Short mmCIF file of C-alpha atoms and ligand atoms in Angstrom, two decimals:
data_model
loop_
_atom_site.label_atom_id
_atom_site.label_comp_id
_atom_site.label_asym_id
_atom_site.label_seq_id
_atom_site.Cartn_x
_atom_site.Cartn_y
_atom_site.Cartn_z
CA MET E 1 10.51 15.85 -7.57
CA GLN E 2 11.66 12.82 -10.44
CA THR E 3 15.99 12.21 -10.63
CA ILE E 4 16.06 10.64 -13.51
CA GLU E 5 19.78 8.99 -15.27
CA GLN E 6 17.94 7.32 -18.49
CA ILE E 7 16.72 9.29 -21.00
CA SER E 8 14.27 7.64 -21.99
CA ASN E 9 12.34 8.31 -18.85
CA LEU E 10 13.10 11.54 -19.92
CA ARG E 11 11.52 11.97 -22.63
CA GLY E 12 8.63 10.24 -21.80
CA GLU E 13 8.93 12.95 -19.10
CA ILE E 14 8.97 15.80 -20.62
CA ASN E 15 6.42 13.98 -23.98
CA LEU E 16 3.98 14.06 -21.13
CA TRP E 17 3.99 17.42 -20.35
CA ARG E 18 4.27 18.61 -24.15
CA GLN E 19 1.25 16.96 -24.67
CA GLN E 20 -0.02 18.92 -21.58
CA GLY E 21 1.43 22.61 -23.50
CA LEU E 22 3.38 23.08 -20.65
CA LYS E 23 6.07 25.07 -20.49
CA ILE E 24 9.13 24.09 -19.91
CA ALA E 25 12.63 26.17 -17.82
CA PHE E 26 16.09 24.13 -18.33
CA VAL E 27 18.76 25.17 -15.20
CA PRO E 28 21.70 23.04 -16.05
CA THR E 29 24.11 22.69 -13.11
CA MET E 30 27.72 19.86 -12.34
CA GLY E 31 26.34 19.81 -8.75
CA ASN E 32 27.95 21.16 -5.39
CA LEU E 33 25.35 24.01 -5.82
CA HIS E 34 25.02 27.19 -4.02
CA LYS E 35 22.81 29.89 -3.35
CA GLY E 36 23.99 30.69 -6.58
CA HIS E 37 22.14 28.09 -8.97
CA ILE E 38 19.40 28.21 -6.28
CA ALA E 39 18.90 31.60 -8.14
CA LEU E 40 18.88 29.54 -11.17
CA VAL E 41 16.41 27.54 -10.75
CA GLU E 42 13.20 29.72 -8.44
CA LYS E 43 14.02 32.18 -11.79
CA ALA E 44 12.87 29.14 -13.76
CA LYS E 45 9.90 29.01 -11.59
CA LEU E 46 8.77 32.28 -11.96
CA ALA E 47 9.62 32.33 -16.24
CA ALA E 48 7.52 28.05 -16.89
CA ASP E 49 4.58 26.05 -15.99
CA LYS E 50 8.02 22.92 -15.21
CA VAL E 51 11.70 22.92 -14.56
CA VAL E 52 13.92 20.60 -15.23
CA ALA E 53 17.62 20.31 -13.38
CA SER E 54 20.12 19.13 -14.69
CA ILE E 55 23.40 17.49 -12.70
CA PHE E 56 26.05 16.16 -14.72
CA VAL E 57 30.11 16.51 -13.45
CA ASN E 58 31.14 17.64 -18.31
CA PRO E 59 34.47 15.69 -18.29
CA MET E 60 34.37 17.58 -22.15
CA GLN E 61 35.68 20.33 -20.84
CA PHE E 62 37.86 20.16 -18.12
CA GLY E 63 41.07 19.90 -20.16
CA ALA E 64 44.11 17.40 -19.14
CA ASN E 65 45.08 19.36 -16.04
CA GLU E 66 41.79 20.18 -14.55
CA ASP E 67 41.28 17.39 -11.69
CA ILE E 68 37.88 16.11 -12.72
CA GLY E 69 38.15 13.64 -10.09
CA ASN E 70 38.12 15.93 -7.39
CA TYR E 71 34.98 17.93 -8.27
CA PRO E 72 33.03 18.46 -5.31
CA ARG E 73 30.31 15.97 -5.76
CA THR E 74 26.83 15.90 -2.97
CA MET E 75 24.19 14.69 -5.24
CA ALA E 76 22.19 13.79 -1.55
CA ALA E 77 22.78 17.86 -1.13
CA ASP E 78 21.50 19.15 -4.96
CA GLN E 79 18.48 16.64 -4.50
CA GLU E 80 17.50 18.46 -1.26
CA LYS E 81 17.99 21.46 -1.93
CA LEU E 82 16.21 21.70 -5.73
CA LEU E 83 13.69 20.16 -3.72
CA THR E 84 12.88 22.69 -2.03
CA ALA E 85 13.35 25.51 -4.77
CA GLY E 86 10.47 23.19 -5.99
CA CYS E 87 12.36 21.81 -8.96
CA ASP E 88 10.44 18.89 -11.00
CA LEU E 89 12.20 16.94 -13.04
CA LEU E 90 16.45 16.37 -12.02
CA PHE E 91 18.33 14.18 -15.34
CA THR E 92 21.58 12.90 -13.33
CA PRO E 93 22.62 10.66 -16.39
CA THR E 94 26.49 9.49 -16.97
CA PRO E 95 29.54 9.72 -18.82
CA ALA E 96 28.73 6.45 -20.61
CA ILE E 97 24.73 7.73 -21.06
CA ILE E 98 26.50 10.93 -23.04
CA TYR E 99 29.21 10.43 -24.56
CA PRO E 100 28.19 5.74 -25.11
CA LYS E 101 30.84 6.19 -28.21
CA GLY E 102 33.29 7.85 -26.10
CA LEU E 103 35.12 11.41 -26.15
CA ASP E 104 37.15 10.34 -29.44
CA GLN E 105 34.41 9.97 -31.15
CA GLN E 106 31.71 12.31 -29.48
CA SER E 107 30.34 15.11 -32.69
CA TYR E 108 31.38 18.93 -31.07
CA VAL E 109 29.69 22.18 -31.07
CA GLU E 110 31.99 24.60 -31.50
CA VAL E 111 31.67 28.80 -30.90
CA PRO E 112 34.11 31.22 -33.43
CA ASN E 113 35.37 34.58 -31.58
CA VAL E 114 33.65 34.87 -28.53
CA SER E 115 34.46 31.06 -26.79
CA GLN E 116 38.44 32.23 -28.64
CA HIS E 117 39.20 34.81 -25.83
CA TYR E 118 40.19 34.81 -21.71
CA CYS E 119 38.61 32.29 -20.49
CA GLY E 120 38.69 30.19 -24.18
CA GLU E 121 43.00 30.85 -23.89
CA SER E 122 43.16 29.62 -20.00
CA ARG E 123 41.52 27.04 -20.74
CA PRO E 124 42.04 25.30 -24.45
CA GLY E 125 38.69 22.64 -25.13
CA HIS E 126 37.12 24.47 -23.01
CA PHE E 127 34.50 25.68 -24.24
CA ARG E 128 34.42 23.53 -26.55
CA GLY E 129 33.60 21.08 -23.73
CA VAL E 130 30.26 23.73 -22.51
CA THR E 131 28.81 23.71 -25.84
CA THR E 132 28.55 20.36 -26.53
CA VAL E 133 27.23 19.66 -23.55
CA VAL E 134 24.34 22.10 -23.91
CA CYS E 135 23.53 21.81 -26.96
CA LYS E 136 23.33 18.36 -26.01
CA LEU E 137 21.01 18.03 -22.90
CA PHE E 138 19.31 21.59 -25.20
CA ASN E 139 17.99 17.72 -27.69
CA LEU E 140 17.38 16.06 -24.84
CA VAL E 141 15.11 18.27 -22.47
CA GLN E 142 13.48 20.83 -25.08
CA PRO E 143 13.09 23.21 -23.49
CA ASP E 144 11.73 27.23 -23.69
CA ILE E 145 13.82 28.61 -21.38
CA ALA E 146 17.22 27.85 -20.31
CA CYS E 147 18.60 29.92 -16.97
CA PHE E 148 22.61 30.09 -16.44
CA GLY E 149 24.77 32.75 -14.19
CA LEU E 150 26.38 35.43 -15.06
CA LYS E 151 29.33 34.47 -12.80
CA ASP E 152 30.58 32.98 -15.94
CA TYR E 153 29.23 35.82 -18.23
CA GLN E 154 32.26 34.58 -20.94
CA GLN E 155 29.57 31.16 -21.30
CA VAL E 156 26.29 32.98 -21.50
CA GLN E 157 27.26 35.22 -24.07
CA VAL E 158 28.59 31.84 -25.34
CA ILE E 159 25.55 29.83 -25.27
CA GLN E 160 23.50 33.06 -26.83
CA THR E 161 26.05 32.58 -29.67
CA MET E 162 25.49 29.22 -30.53
CA VAL E 163 21.32 29.57 -29.15
CA GLU E 164 21.53 32.12 -32.88
CA ASP E 165 23.64 31.13 -34.53
CA LEU E 166 21.86 26.97 -34.48
CA SER E 167 18.39 28.36 -34.82
CA MET E 168 17.61 26.07 -31.61
CA PRO E 169 14.07 27.81 -30.98
CA ILE E 170 14.99 27.81 -26.84
CA GLU E 171 15.38 31.42 -24.64
CA ILE E 172 18.65 32.01 -22.98
CA ILE E 173 17.89 34.11 -19.11
CA ALA E 174 20.78 34.96 -17.58
CA VAL E 175 20.59 35.35 -13.87
CA GLU E 176 22.57 38.32 -11.87
CA THR E 177 25.27 36.86 -9.68
CA VAL E 178 24.53 35.47 -5.68
CA ARG E 179 27.71 37.06 -3.88
CA GLU E 180 28.99 37.04 -0.11
CA ALA E 181 28.53 39.70 2.41
CA SER E 182 32.24 39.64 1.05
CA GLY E 183 31.69 40.35 -2.41
CA LEU E 184 33.30 36.95 -3.51
CA ALA E 185 30.28 35.99 -6.01
CA LEU E 186 29.96 32.26 -4.78
CA SER E 187 30.95 29.56 -6.74
CA SER E 188 31.77 25.75 -6.26
CA ARG E 189 35.55 26.17 -7.05
CA ASN E 190 34.77 28.81 -3.65
CA ASN E 191 35.39 25.01 -1.35
CA TYR E 192 39.49 25.19 -2.89
CA LEU E 193 40.17 28.01 -0.36
CA ASN E 194 41.58 28.35 3.45
CA LYS E 195 40.41 30.54 5.50
CA GLU E 196 43.05 32.48 4.24
CA GLU E 197 42.47 32.42 1.32
CA LYS E 198 38.45 33.25 2.38
CA ASN E 199 39.98 36.51 2.81
CA ILE E 200 41.99 36.83 -0.04
CA ALA E 201 40.08 36.34 -2.81
CA PRO E 202 36.63 39.64 -2.16
CA ALA E 203 39.37 41.61 -3.44
CA LEU E 204 38.91 39.97 -6.67
CA SER E 205 35.46 41.44 -6.97
CA GLN E 206 36.86 45.17 -5.37
CA ASN E 207 39.29 45.56 -8.39
CA LEU E 208 36.39 45.38 -11.06
CA LYS E 209 34.12 47.67 -8.25
CA TRP E 210 37.77 50.32 -8.57
CA LEU E 211 38.36 49.91 -12.28
CA ALA E 212 34.84 50.62 -12.75
CA GLN E 213 35.00 53.66 -11.23
CA ALA E 214 38.43 54.49 -12.55
CA ILE E 215 37.29 54.00 -16.61
CA ARG E 216 34.20 56.78 -16.11
CA GLY E 217 36.75 59.71 -17.23
CA ASN E 218 40.14 58.04 -18.51
CA ASP E 219 39.71 56.04 -21.55
CA ASP E 220 43.94 54.41 -20.76
CA PHE E 221 41.50 50.74 -20.88
CA VAL E 222 45.10 48.59 -20.97
CA GLY E 223 46.33 50.75 -17.93
CA LEU E 224 43.99 50.67 -15.95
CA ALA E 225 43.10 46.67 -16.26
CA GLN E 226 47.22 46.56 -15.66
CA LYS E 227 46.93 48.49 -11.92
CA ALA E 228 44.06 45.69 -11.44
CA ALA E 229 45.71 42.92 -12.66
CA SER E 230 49.05 44.88 -10.28
CA ASN E 231 46.07 45.66 -7.08
CA ILE E 232 45.47 41.86 -6.69
CA ASN E 233 48.66 40.06 -7.29
CA MET E 234 49.32 42.13 -4.49
CA ALA E 235 46.44 41.03 -2.03
CA GLY E 236 48.55 37.64 -2.99
CA MET E 237 46.09 36.20 -6.01
CA LYS E 238 47.86 35.75 -9.45
CA THR E 239 45.60 37.62 -11.78
CA ASP E 240 45.40 35.41 -15.18
CA TYR E 241 43.37 38.16 -16.95
CA ILE E 242 41.37 40.97 -16.26
CA HIS E 243 40.32 42.35 -19.57
CA ILE E 244 37.78 45.62 -20.11
CA CYS E 245 35.54 44.50 -23.41
CA HIS E 246 33.42 45.10 -25.13
CA ALA E 247 30.07 43.87 -23.62
CA ARG E 248 28.30 41.38 -26.01
CA THR E 249 30.42 40.80 -28.72
CA LEU E 250 33.84 40.71 -25.61
CA GLN E 251 35.90 42.87 -28.10
CA PRO E 252 38.82 44.29 -26.79
CA ALA E 253 37.39 47.82 -26.28
CA ASN E 254 37.65 50.65 -27.90
CA LYS E 255 36.71 54.13 -26.65
CA ASP E 256 33.49 54.83 -28.63
CA ASP E 257 31.80 51.23 -26.96
CA LYS E 258 29.28 52.06 -24.23
CA LYS E 259 27.42 48.95 -23.31
CA LEU E 260 31.31 46.93 -21.35
CA VAL E 261 32.03 44.02 -19.44
CA ILE E 262 34.52 44.28 -16.71
CA LEU E 263 36.19 40.17 -17.85
CA ALA E 264 38.40 38.96 -14.19
CA ALA E 265 40.76 35.55 -13.88
CA ALA E 266 43.06 34.53 -10.96
CA HIS E 267 44.64 31.99 -8.75
CA CYS E 268 44.28 32.61 -5.33
CA GLY E 269 45.58 29.87 -3.09
CA LYS E 270 44.24 26.12 -5.41
CA ALA E 271 40.92 28.38 -6.69
CA ARG E 272 41.00 29.65 -10.04
CA LEU E 273 38.52 32.04 -9.56
CA ILE E 274 36.43 34.85 -11.81
CA ASP E 275 34.43 36.99 -12.12
CA ASN E 276 33.09 40.56 -13.78
CA LEU E 277 30.96 43.73 -13.23
CA GLN E 278 29.07 45.41 -16.44
CA VAL E 279 29.60 49.23 -17.20
CA THR E 280 27.23 51.51 -19.32
CA LEU E 281 29.74 53.88 -20.13
CA ALA E 282 27.55 57.87 -20.54
O1 LIG Z 301 28.05 26.80 -16.02
C1 LIG Z 301 28.09 25.42 -15.58
O2 LIG Z 301 27.85 24.54 -14.10
C2 LIG Z 301 28.44 24.41 -16.52
O3 LIG Z 301 29.40 24.38 -17.67
C3 LIG Z 301 27.40 23.99 -18.09
C4 LIG Z 301 26.64 24.57 -18.38
C5 LIG Z 301 26.63 23.07 -16.19
C6 LIG Z 301 27.73 22.46 -19.01
O4 LIG Z 301 28.12 21.42 -17.85
#
């Protein structure tokens, strides 16, 4: 596996693959890789001839109150994991390479509607940062396929919408969330949990499951979501939001919707955890 920092070298390698007619899959990440990321690489390998991953801790998607400096950086261990998973090329640009004019002078991509609520509301500017960097990385790598984890369900919908709206010739593959035995979704942010918080955190996925059951036969979606939020708070977390939504538009679900997703975020100690569960009603 080659690790490449410079755009010209990346383009050179990608051009060689293109001339050979090879299909390219891309897995963008911010590093600190866990089994959830490796599942993306494995999926990408099955879908294409060559797999490109990127590690870039994107300053544009962090809010002023979010500590990008403390975001875990584990490059050597990440390279080892990607190599073992069969990744062919790792792109590791610096912020100066991605944003040479600085963040203030950078053109951006913003997706309306699906990016507005939930994490978009709690983290203003976050999705603009995500779509801008993913668009830029797509332009650099020019993949046929890109893989994203469903743990970030809203992010997947935002990126899918960007790809459709801007006619990007890229297939987005959404990959199932990888969980611990407790049900806790794997996330780089789990590193912030101490032992006690690690025992509390599964309450988030447990209450998603409870809510998914409760809405079968009871259409008081708002009332039931409030009950789930208070269960999560009683377990020792602080619910940021929990909503039952239409699975694609992410608008609040109405009684006739069949394909739903429950989106939730909660603070557990220093960590802000997100999770979701898709539900199909009969
Ligand atoms: O999901 C992530 O790790 C990031 O939001 C992404 C897609 C790599 C963009 O920086």
